[in-house]
Amino acid sequence: MTVAEGGFAMPAIGRREVLGAAGVAACGLAVAGCGTGDAEAKQVPGIKGQVIAKTAEVPVGGGTVVRKWKIVVTQPTAGVYKAFSALCPHRGCSVGSPEDNVMRCPCHGSEFAADTGQVMTGPATGSLIAYQVRVEGDGIVVV
Ligand code: FES
C-alpha cells in the first residue's frame, strides 16, 4: 500500500498488473480474437432459457436452422437433440440444415458433424460452437 499526495491510501500495483488489466480490457472489446476457448462467451446473448425450436421441427438425422438465433438444431439419433451456432467458422456464412447428419456450408463447402459440430471437410478448420440444450415439454431449450 502506498500513501499518495493528499493522504489517501493507494494499493501498490506493479507494471505487470497494469498491463494485465489493459489486456483484459482489450480482449473484452474483441472477444473473437482473444482465443480464450470460452465458447459461452461467443454465444448469442440472451439465448439461455429460450425455446429455440419445437422437437417436431427437428427430424432424426436432420435438423433446422433457426435464423432468429443463428443456430442449428439437430437430432442425430432419435430423442437426442443438439444445437450449434449456424455461423461457419471459416468466413461466417450460415450452414444449411443437416442432411444425413452432416451440416454443409453453402459458401465454400465445409462440412460439420451434426452430433458434435466438428469440422469434417474444410476449408473451415474449427468446429461449430456448441450450445447445451434440453427438452422441456415439446420445446428445445438452451441451458
Ligand atoms: Fe463456410 Fe467458407 S464460410 S466454408
PDB file of C-alpha atoms and ligand atoms in Angstrom:
ATOM      1  CA  MET A   1       0.000   0.000   0.000  1.00  0.00           C
ATOM      2  CA  THR A   2       1.265   3.451  -0.925  1.00  0.00           C
ATOM      3  CA  VAL A   3       0.133   6.747   0.502  1.00  0.00           C
ATOM      4  CA  ALA A   4      -0.377   9.227  -2.317  1.00  0.00           C
ATOM      5  CA  GLU A   5      -0.234  13.009  -2.087  1.00  0.00           C
ATOM      6  CA  GLY A   6      -3.234  14.251  -0.203  1.00  0.00           C
ATOM      7  CA  GLY A   7      -3.055  11.390   2.256  1.00  0.00           C
ATOM      8  CA  PHE A   8      -5.312   8.703   0.690  1.00  0.00           C
ATOM      9  CA  ALA A   9      -4.078   5.143   0.526  1.00  0.00           C
ATOM     10  CA  MET A  10      -3.488   3.513  -2.846  1.00  0.00           C
ATOM     11  CA  PRO A  11      -2.713  -0.165  -3.349  1.00  0.00           C
ATOM     12  CA  ALA A  12       0.744  -0.720  -4.787  1.00  0.00           C
ATOM     13  CA  ILE A  13       0.378  -2.355  -8.186  1.00  0.00           C
ATOM     14  CA  GLY A  14       3.177  -3.362 -10.458  1.00  0.00           C
ATOM     15  CA  ARG A  15       3.645  -2.881 -14.205  1.00  0.00           C
ATOM     16  CA  ARG A  16       2.567  -6.455 -14.943  1.00  0.00           C
ATOM     17  CA  GLU A  17      -0.749  -5.962 -13.154  1.00  0.00           C
ATOM     18  CA  VAL A  18      -1.430  -2.766 -15.084  1.00  0.00           C
ATOM     19  CA  LEU A  19      -0.691  -4.496 -18.400  1.00  0.00           C
ATOM     20  CA  GLY A  20      -2.863  -7.415 -17.347  1.00  0.00           C
ATOM     21  CA  ALA A  21      -5.811  -5.125 -16.744  1.00  0.00           C
ATOM     22  CA  ALA A  22      -5.256  -3.439 -20.108  1.00  0.00           C
ATOM     23  CA  GLY A  23      -5.099  -6.831 -21.791  1.00  0.00           C
ATOM     24  CA  VAL A  24      -8.395  -7.871 -20.246  1.00  0.00           C
ATOM     25  CA  ALA A  25      -9.990  -4.617 -21.404  1.00  0.00           C
ATOM     26  CA  ALA A  26      -8.680  -5.078 -24.955  1.00  0.00           C
ATOM     27  CA  CYS A  27      -9.877  -8.676 -25.002  1.00  0.00           C
ATOM     28  CA  GLY A  28     -13.307  -7.566 -23.879  1.00  0.00           C
ATOM     29  CA  LEU A  29     -13.553  -5.383 -26.962  1.00  0.00           C
ATOM     30  CA  ALA A  30     -12.550  -8.128 -29.362  1.00  0.00           C
ATOM     31  CA  VAL A  31     -13.795 -11.379 -27.872  1.00  0.00           C
ATOM     32  CA  ALA A  32     -13.466 -13.351 -31.087  1.00  0.00           C
ATOM     33  CA  GLY A  33      -9.759 -12.675 -31.295  1.00  0.00           C
ATOM     34  CA  CYS A  34      -8.879 -13.477 -27.717  1.00  0.00           C
ATOM     35  CA  GLY A  35      -8.667 -17.216 -28.108  1.00  0.00           C
ATOM     36  CA  THR A  36      -9.911 -17.960 -24.627  1.00  0.00           C
ATOM     37  CA  GLY A  37     -11.644 -21.105 -25.779  1.00  0.00           C
ATOM     38  CA  ASP A  38     -14.691 -19.897 -23.898  1.00  0.00           C
ATOM     39  CA  ALA A  39     -17.415 -20.869 -26.320  1.00  0.00           C
ATOM     40  CA  GLU A  40     -20.067 -19.498 -23.994  1.00  0.00           C
ATOM     41  CA  ALA A  41     -18.674 -16.005 -24.463  1.00  0.00           C
ATOM     42  CA  LYS A  42     -19.299 -16.300 -28.207  1.00  0.00           C
ATOM     43  CA  GLN A  43     -22.889 -17.480 -27.917  1.00  0.00           C
ATOM     44  CA  VAL A  44     -25.794 -15.232 -28.795  1.00  0.00           C
ATOM     45  CA  PRO A  45     -26.569 -13.017 -25.769  1.00  0.00           C
ATOM     46  CA  GLY A  46     -29.903 -13.702 -24.102  1.00  0.00           C
ATOM     47  CA  ILE A  47     -30.328 -17.156 -25.581  1.00  0.00           C
ATOM     48  CA  LYS A  48     -30.141 -19.074 -22.294  1.00  0.00           C
ATOM     49  CA  GLY A  49     -33.572 -20.276 -21.201  1.00  0.00           C
ATOM     50  CA  GLN A  50     -35.089 -19.649 -24.637  1.00  0.00           C
ATOM     51  CA  VAL A  51     -37.120 -22.260 -26.522  1.00  0.00           C
ATOM     52  CA  ILE A  52     -35.191 -22.311 -29.784  1.00  0.00           C
ATOM     53  CA  ALA A  53     -37.249 -24.948 -31.606  1.00  0.00           C
ATOM     54  CA  LYS A  54     -40.003 -27.500 -31.157  1.00  0.00           C
ATOM     55  CA  THR A  55     -38.975 -31.136 -31.170  1.00  0.00           C
ATOM     56  CA  ALA A  56     -41.418 -31.775 -34.048  1.00  0.00           C
ATOM     57  CA  GLU A  57     -39.426 -29.355 -36.232  1.00  0.00           C
ATOM     58  CA  VAL A  58     -36.216 -31.375 -35.932  1.00  0.00           C
ATOM     59  CA  PRO A  59     -36.187 -34.664 -37.871  1.00  0.00           C
ATOM     60  CA  VAL A  60     -33.940 -37.584 -36.924  1.00  0.00           C
ATOM     61  CA  GLY A  61     -30.720 -37.370 -38.941  1.00  0.00           C
ATOM     62  CA  GLY A  62     -31.607 -33.823 -39.889  1.00  0.00           C
ATOM     63  CA  GLY A  63     -32.391 -30.567 -38.227  1.00  0.00           C
ATOM     64  CA  THR A  64     -33.375 -26.993 -38.694  1.00  0.00           C
ATOM     65  CA  VAL A  65     -31.643 -23.638 -38.853  1.00  0.00           C
ATOM     66  CA  VAL A  66     -33.289 -21.058 -36.600  1.00  0.00           C
ATOM     67  CA  ARG A  67     -32.442 -17.733 -38.256  1.00  0.00           C
ATOM     68  CA  LYS A  68     -33.587 -15.642 -35.278  1.00  0.00           C
ATOM     69  CA  TRP A  69     -30.857 -17.155 -33.096  1.00  0.00           C
ATOM     70  CA  LYS A  70     -28.356 -18.037 -35.846  1.00  0.00           C
ATOM     71  CA  ILE A  71     -28.411 -21.559 -34.501  1.00  0.00           C
ATOM     72  CA  VAL A  72     -28.828 -25.011 -35.998  1.00  0.00           C
ATOM     73  CA  VAL A  73     -30.692 -27.667 -34.019  1.00  0.00           C
ATOM     74  CA  THR A  74     -30.071 -31.303 -34.849  1.00  0.00           C
ATOM     75  CA  GLN A  75     -31.340 -34.723 -33.829  1.00  0.00           C
ATOM     76  CA  PRO A  76     -28.503 -37.099 -34.721  1.00  0.00           C
ATOM     77  CA  THR A  77     -30.297 -40.076 -33.152  1.00  0.00           C
ATOM     78  CA  ALA A  78     -33.886 -40.415 -32.008  1.00  0.00           C
ATOM     79  CA  GLY A  79     -34.523 -38.345 -28.898  1.00  0.00           C
ATOM     80  CA  VAL A  80     -31.042 -36.766 -28.802  1.00  0.00           C
ATOM     81  CA  TYR A  81     -31.038 -33.057 -29.605  1.00  0.00           C
ATOM     82  CA  LYS A  82     -28.000 -30.877 -30.201  1.00  0.00           C
ATOM     83  CA  ALA A  83     -27.569 -27.231 -31.061  1.00  0.00           C
ATOM     84  CA  PHE A  84     -24.724 -25.292 -32.611  1.00  0.00           C
ATOM     85  CA  SER A  85     -24.029 -21.823 -33.863  1.00  0.00           C
ATOM     86  CA  ALA A  86     -25.054 -21.790 -37.511  1.00  0.00           C
ATOM     87  CA  LEU A  87     -22.153 -19.487 -38.335  1.00  0.00           C
ATOM     88  CA  CYS A  88     -19.417 -21.265 -40.230  1.00  0.00           C
ATOM     89  CA  PRO A  89     -16.035 -20.684 -38.577  1.00  0.00           C
ATOM     90  CA  HIS A  90     -14.413 -20.232 -41.989  1.00  0.00           C
ATOM     91  CA  ARG A  91     -15.923 -16.903 -43.078  1.00  0.00           C
ATOM     92  CA  GLY A  92     -19.215 -16.711 -41.226  1.00  0.00           C
ATOM     93  CA  CYS A  93     -21.798 -17.938 -43.725  1.00  0.00           C
ATOM     94  CA  SER A  94     -24.768 -19.780 -42.285  1.00  0.00           C
ATOM     95  CA  VAL A  95     -24.588 -23.538 -42.602  1.00  0.00           C
ATOM     96  CA  GLY A  96     -27.607 -25.307 -44.036  1.00  0.00           C
ATOM     97  CA  SER A  97     -29.962 -27.691 -42.280  1.00  0.00           C
ATOM     98  CA  PRO A  98     -28.289 -31.043 -41.744  1.00  0.00           C
ATOM     99  CA  GLU A  99     -28.946 -33.931 -44.088  1.00  0.00           C
ATOM    100  CA  ASP A 100     -27.757 -37.420 -43.215  1.00  0.00           C
ATOM    101  CA  ASN A 101     -26.240 -35.935 -40.045  1.00  0.00           C
ATOM    102  CA  VAL A 102     -23.993 -33.548 -41.949  1.00  0.00           C
ATOM    103  CA  MET A 103     -24.268 -29.748 -41.955  1.00  0.00           C
ATOM    104  CA  ARG A 104     -22.894 -28.141 -45.084  1.00  0.00           C
ATOM    105  CA  CYS A 105     -21.783 -24.579 -45.609  1.00  0.00           C
ATOM    106  CA  PRO A 106     -23.004 -23.318 -48.993  1.00  0.00           C
ATOM    107  CA  CYS A 107     -20.221 -20.753 -49.370  1.00  0.00           C
ATOM    108  CA  HIS A 108     -17.101 -22.895 -49.683  1.00  0.00           C
ATOM    109  CA  GLY A 109     -18.251 -26.418 -48.932  1.00  0.00           C
ATOM    110  CA  SER A 110     -17.156 -27.058 -45.366  1.00  0.00           C
ATOM    111  CA  GLU A 111     -18.976 -29.920 -43.665  1.00  0.00           C
ATOM    112  CA  PHE A 112     -19.695 -30.456 -39.974  1.00  0.00           C
ATOM    113  CA  ALA A 113     -20.907 -33.452 -37.995  1.00  0.00           C
ATOM    114  CA  ALA A 114     -24.470 -32.994 -36.745  1.00  0.00           C
ATOM    115  CA  ASP A 115     -23.749 -34.755 -33.447  1.00  0.00           C
ATOM    116  CA  THR A 116     -20.625 -32.840 -32.394  1.00  0.00           C
ATOM    117  CA  GLY A 117     -20.349 -29.821 -34.682  1.00  0.00           C
ATOM    118  CA  GLN A 118     -16.803 -30.907 -35.533  1.00  0.00           C
ATOM    119  CA  VAL A 119     -15.459 -30.000 -38.931  1.00  0.00           C
ATOM    120  CA  MET A 120     -15.313 -32.978 -41.300  1.00  0.00           C
ATOM    121  CA  THR A 121     -14.321 -31.188 -44.504  1.00  0.00           C
ATOM    122  CA  GLY A 122     -12.582 -27.820 -44.951  1.00  0.00           C
ATOM    123  CA  PRO A 123     -11.736 -25.148 -45.720  1.00  0.00           C
ATOM    124  CA  ALA A 124     -13.063 -24.468 -42.204  1.00  0.00           C
ATOM    125  CA  THR A 125     -10.582 -25.660 -39.611  1.00  0.00           C
ATOM    126  CA  GLY A 126     -12.650 -25.099 -36.482  1.00  0.00           C
ATOM    127  CA  SER A 127     -15.848 -26.620 -35.208  1.00  0.00           C
ATOM    128  CA  LEU A 128     -19.247 -25.015 -34.794  1.00  0.00           C
ATOM    129  CA  ILE A 129     -19.811 -23.556 -31.339  1.00  0.00           C
ATOM    130  CA  ALA A 130     -21.974 -25.942 -29.316  1.00  0.00           C
ATOM    131  CA  TYR A 131     -24.918 -24.941 -27.138  1.00  0.00           C
ATOM    132  CA  GLN A 132     -26.155 -27.068 -24.247  1.00  0.00           C
ATOM    133  CA  VAL A 133     -29.838 -27.842 -24.671  1.00  0.00           C
ATOM    134  CA  ARG A 134     -32.541 -29.921 -23.016  1.00  0.00           C
ATOM    135  CA  VAL A 135     -36.082 -30.852 -23.917  1.00  0.00           C
ATOM    136  CA  GLU A 136     -38.833 -29.243 -21.886  1.00  0.00           C
ATOM    137  CA  GLY A 137     -42.271 -30.455 -22.974  1.00  0.00           C
ATOM    138  CA  ASP A 138     -42.211 -30.147 -26.752  1.00  0.00           C
ATOM    139  CA  GLY A 139     -39.580 -27.415 -26.786  1.00  0.00           C
ATOM    140  CA  ILE A 140     -35.795 -27.464 -27.041  1.00  0.00           C
ATOM    141  CA  VAL A 141     -34.338 -25.037 -24.535  1.00  0.00           C
ATOM    142  CA  VAL A 142     -30.817 -23.629 -24.222  1.00  0.00           C
ATOM    143  CA  VAL A 143     -29.440 -24.200 -20.731  1.00  0.00           C
TER     144      VAL A 143
HETATM  145 FE1  FES B   1     -18.271 -21.708 -44.695  1.00  0.00          FE
HETATM  146 FE2  FES B   1     -16.334 -20.708 -46.159  1.00  0.00          FE
HETATM  147  S1  FES B   1     -17.794 -19.635 -44.996  1.00  0.00           S
HETATM  148  S2  FES B   1     -16.856 -22.777 -45.895  1.00  0.00           S
END
